[in-house]
Amino acid sequence: MARPMGPRFKVARSLGVNVFDHPKALNRGVKPQKKISEYGKQLREKQKLKAYYGVLEKQFKIYVEAAMHSKGNSGEKLVQRLEQRLDNMTYRLGFASTLRQARQMVVHGHILVNEKKVDRPSYKVEVEDTISLKEKSKSIAIFKDSFTSTTTNLPYLEKNLNDFSGKLIAEPKRDQVPIEVTDSYIIEFYSK
């Protein structure tokens, strides 16, 4: 399983944004920025989006090409597709406190989609799909605490605390996704 394994806080400081949603990520401050070229801006936005979702270059390129061939705004389609990854949905619903933990939960088989075990973090969650914890996993304290303590305030997700499940009720719109990225730069970067 391929995933980014480098120093996370160093990446966050160089990008100038807390892409890993960790409270200590920017404690040492942000790396000072020199004058940056147009290409540099595009590259930085691409690196930011890859870091937000924990995707490597090869897989990211596949997402970009699919977004460029789809109808509608390519940048919005790219973010929408990345947001609908199973590992990200698991994180957004609050099953895990970090994206890395969510990815591990999926790979280890703790997550069910429509009552079927899915162990691929890149699985695309469709509208009306129900994501839940496996019956055995509901007794694990860390999963229970994480799910009950976090509140989901995203309009495209619905959370059910009674049976440890959540549902994607609508496709995420770009302005609803809580990330700081200029997606048009990414499409320009790959259009060359």
mmCIF file of N, CA, C and O in Angstrom, residues 11-17 19 30-52 180-182 185-186 189:
data_model
loop_
_atom_site.group_PDB
_atom_site.id
_atom_site.type_symbol
_atom_site.label_atom_id
_atom_site.label_comp_id
_atom_site.label_asym_id
_atom_site.label_seq_id
_atom_site.Cartn_x
_atom_site.Cartn_y
_atom_site.Cartn_z
ATOM 1 N N VAL A 11 6.428 19.467 5.887
ATOM 2 C CA VAL A 11 5.606 19.705 4.694
ATOM 3 C C VAL A 11 4.595 20.817 4.973
ATOM 4 O O VAL A 11 4.419 21.734 4.168
ATOM 5 N N ALA A 12 3.936 20.755 6.125
ATOM 6 C CA ALA A 12 2.936 21.766 6.487
ATOM 7 C C ALA A 12 3.579 23.150 6.580
ATOM 8 O O ALA A 12 3.009 24.136 6.101
ATOM 9 N N ARG A 13 4.771 23.240 7.169
ATOM 10 C CA ARG A 13 5.451 24.535 7.281
ATOM 11 C C ARG A 13 5.837 25.084 5.928
ATOM 12 O O ARG A 13 5.708 26.273 5.661
ATOM 13 N N SER A 14 6.319 24.216 5.032
ATOM 14 C CA SER A 14 6.743 24.696 3.715
ATOM 15 C C SER A 14 5.546 25.132 2.861
ATOM 16 O O SER A 14 5.653 26.050 2.060
ATOM 17 N N LEU A 15 4.392 24.482 3.044
ATOM 18 C CA LEU A 15 3.190 24.857 2.296
ATOM 19 C C LEU A 15 2.480 26.057 2.932
ATOM 20 O O LEU A 15 1.682 26.722 2.285
ATOM 21 N N GLY A 16 2.757 26.300 4.208
ATOM 22 C CA GLY A 16 2.161 27.437 4.898
ATOM 23 C C GLY A 16 0.740 27.208 5.381
ATOM 24 O O GLY A 16 0.066 28.128 5.811
ATOM 25 N N VAL A 17 0.254 25.962 5.311
ATOM 26 C CA VAL A 17 -1.110 25.618 5.713
ATOM 27 C C VAL A 17 -1.066 24.316 6.514
ATOM 28 O O VAL A 17 -0.288 23.422 6.195
ATOM 29 N N VAL A 19 -2.155 21.283 6.600
ATOM 30 C CA VAL A 19 -2.838 20.306 5.747
ATOM 31 C C VAL A 19 -3.146 19.000 6.463
ATOM 32 O O VAL A 19 -3.973 18.232 5.996
ATOM 33 N N VAL A 30 5.695 29.347 10.031
ATOM 34 C CA VAL A 30 5.623 29.030 8.612
ATOM 35 C C VAL A 30 6.930 29.420 7.964
ATOM 36 O O VAL A 30 7.522 30.454 8.290
ATOM 37 N N LYS A 31 7.387 28.601 7.026
ATOM 38 C CA LYS A 31 8.620 28.893 6.308
ATOM 39 C C LYS A 31 8.428 30.186 5.496
ATOM 40 O O LYS A 31 7.436 30.319 4.772
ATOM 41 N N PRO A 32 9.344 31.149 5.607
ATOM 42 C CA PRO A 32 9.168 32.405 4.861
ATOM 43 C C PRO A 32 9.174 32.169 3.346
ATOM 44 O O PRO A 32 9.966 31.379 2.838
ATOM 45 N N GLN A 33 8.269 32.866 2.662
ATOM 46 C CA GLN A 33 8.120 32.673 1.216
ATOM 47 C C GLN A 33 8.838 33.782 0.450
ATOM 48 O O GLN A 33 8.683 34.949 0.756
ATOM 49 N N LYS A 34 9.599 33.379 -0.549
ATOM 50 C CA LYS A 34 10.218 34.345 -1.450
ATOM 51 C C LYS A 34 9.231 34.613 -2.568
ATOM 52 O O LYS A 34 8.158 34.011 -2.626
ATOM 53 N N LYS A 35 9.592 35.498 -3.471
ATOM 54 C CA LYS A 35 8.721 35.756 -4.614
ATOM 55 C C LYS A 35 8.590 34.455 -5.394
ATOM 56 O O LYS A 35 9.569 33.771 -5.670
ATOM 57 N N ILE A 36 7.358 34.131 -5.747
ATOM 58 C CA ILE A 36 7.099 32.835 -6.363
ATOM 59 C C ILE A 36 6.540 33.030 -7.774
ATOM 60 O O ILE A 36 5.735 33.917 -8.011
ATOM 61 N N SER A 37 6.998 32.197 -8.684
ATOM 62 C CA SER A 37 6.556 32.287 -10.082
ATOM 63 C C SER A 37 5.158 31.670 -10.240
ATOM 64 O O SER A 37 4.631 31.054 -9.321
ATOM 65 N N GLU A 38 4.577 31.823 -11.411
ATOM 66 C CA GLU A 38 3.261 31.255 -11.696
ATOM 67 C C GLU A 38 3.318 29.726 -11.602
ATOM 68 O O GLU A 38 2.431 29.089 -11.028
ATOM 69 N N TYR A 39 4.372 29.148 -12.162
ATOM 70 C CA TYR A 39 4.568 27.694 -12.085
ATOM 71 C C TYR A 39 4.677 27.253 -10.621
ATOM 72 O O TYR A 39 4.121 26.233 -10.216
ATOM 73 N N GLY A 40 5.398 28.040 -9.821
ATOM 74 C CA GLY A 40 5.567 27.725 -8.398
ATOM 75 C C GLY A 40 4.250 27.729 -7.651
ATOM 76 O O GLY A 40 4.011 26.882 -6.777
ATOM 77 N N LYS A 41 3.369 28.679 -7.994
ATOM 78 C CA LYS A 41 2.043 28.733 -7.356
ATOM 79 C C LYS A 41 1.234 27.493 -7.707
ATOM 80 O O LYS A 41 0.573 26.907 -6.849
ATOM 81 N N GLN A 42 1.287 27.107 -8.978
ATOM 82 C CA GLN A 42 0.546 25.924 -9.421
ATOM 83 C C GLN A 42 1.063 24.667 -8.722
ATOM 84 O O GLN A 42 0.288 23.832 -8.252
ATOM 85 N N LEU A 43 2.391 24.554 -8.648
ATOM 86 C CA LEU A 43 3.006 23.393 -8.007
ATOM 87 C C LEU A 43 2.634 23.324 -6.523
ATOM 88 O O LEU A 43 2.304 22.252 -6.003
ATOM 89 N N ARG A 44 2.652 24.471 -5.843
ATOM 90 C CA ARG A 44 2.320 24.500 -4.417
ATOM 91 C C ARG A 44 0.874 24.063 -4.182
ATOM 92 O O ARG A 44 0.590 23.299 -3.254
ATOM 93 N N GLU A 45 -0.052 24.521 -5.019
ATOM 94 C CA GLU A 45 -1.456 24.135 -4.856
ATOM 95 C C GLU A 45 -1.635 22.634 -5.070
ATOM 96 O O GLU A 45 -2.390 21.984 -4.363
ATOM 97 N N LYS A 46 -0.910 22.098 -6.051
ATOM 98 C CA LYS A 46 -0.969 20.650 -6.306
ATOM 99 C C LYS A 46 -0.451 19.890 -5.086
ATOM 100 O O LYS A 46 -1.070 18.924 -4.628
ATOM 101 N N GLN A 47 0.674 20.338 -4.533
ATOM 102 C CA GLN A 47 1.250 19.662 -3.371
ATOM 103 C C GLN A 47 0.340 19.758 -2.152
ATOM 104 O O GLN A 47 0.224 18.812 -1.371
ATOM 105 N N LYS A 48 -0.343 20.905 -2.016
ATOM 106 C CA LYS A 48 -1.279 21.076 -0.908
ATOM 107 C C LYS A 48 -2.410 20.061 -0.995
ATOM 108 O O LYS A 48 -2.736 19.398 -0.011
ATOM 109 N N LEU A 49 -3.016 19.958 -2.178
ATOM 110 C CA LEU A 49 -4.150 19.049 -2.345
ATOM 111 C C LEU A 49 -3.730 17.591 -2.139
ATOM 112 O O LEU A 49 -4.447 16.820 -1.499
ATOM 113 N N LYS A 50 -2.559 17.226 -2.639
ATOM 114 C CA LYS A 50 -2.048 15.872 -2.429
ATOM 115 C C LYS A 50 -1.845 15.602 -0.940
ATOM 116 O O LYS A 50 -2.167 14.527 -0.443
ATOM 117 N N ALA A 51 -1.333 16.591 -0.216
ATOM 118 C CA ALA A 51 -1.079 16.427 1.214
ATOM 119 C C ALA A 51 -2.383 16.344 2.008
ATOM 120 O O ALA A 51 -2.489 15.557 2.955
ATOM 121 N N TYR A 52 -3.378 17.141 1.644
ATOM 122 C CA TYR A 52 -4.672 17.098 2.333
ATOM 123 C C TYR A 52 -5.271 15.695 2.315
ATOM 124 O O TYR A 52 -5.824 15.239 3.306
ATOM 125 N N GLU A 180 -8.160 24.634 1.957
ATOM 126 C CA GLU A 180 -7.716 25.902 1.377
ATOM 127 C C GLU A 180 -6.843 25.636 0.156
ATOM 128 O O GLU A 180 -5.622 25.555 0.272
ATOM 129 N N VAL A 181 -7.472 25.490 -1.003
ATOM 130 C CA VAL A 181 -6.744 25.202 -2.240
ATOM 131 C C VAL A 181 -7.396 25.949 -3.390
ATOM 132 O O VAL A 181 -8.612 26.036 -3.453
ATOM 133 N N THR A 182 -6.561 26.484 -4.291
ATOM 134 C CA THR A 182 -7.071 27.083 -5.521
ATOM 135 C C THR A 182 -6.989 26.000 -6.585
ATOM 136 O O THR A 182 -5.942 25.788 -7.198
ATOM 137 N N TYR A 185 -5.520 26.310 -10.341
ATOM 138 C CA TYR A 185 -4.066 26.231 -10.548
ATOM 139 C C TYR A 185 -3.627 24.792 -10.834
ATOM 140 O O TYR A 185 -2.716 24.562 -11.617
ATOM 141 N N ILE A 186 -4.272 23.841 -10.176
ATOM 142 C CA ILE A 186 -3.895 22.431 -10.340
ATOM 143 C C ILE A 186 -4.234 21.965 -11.753
ATOM 144 O O ILE A 186 -3.423 21.302 -12.399
ATOM 145 N N PHE A 189 -1.785 23.407 -14.101
ATOM 146 C CA PHE A 189 -0.499 22.708 -13.984
ATOM 147 C C PHE A 189 -0.469 21.469 -14.855
ATOM 148 O O PHE A 189 0.512 21.187 -15.530
#
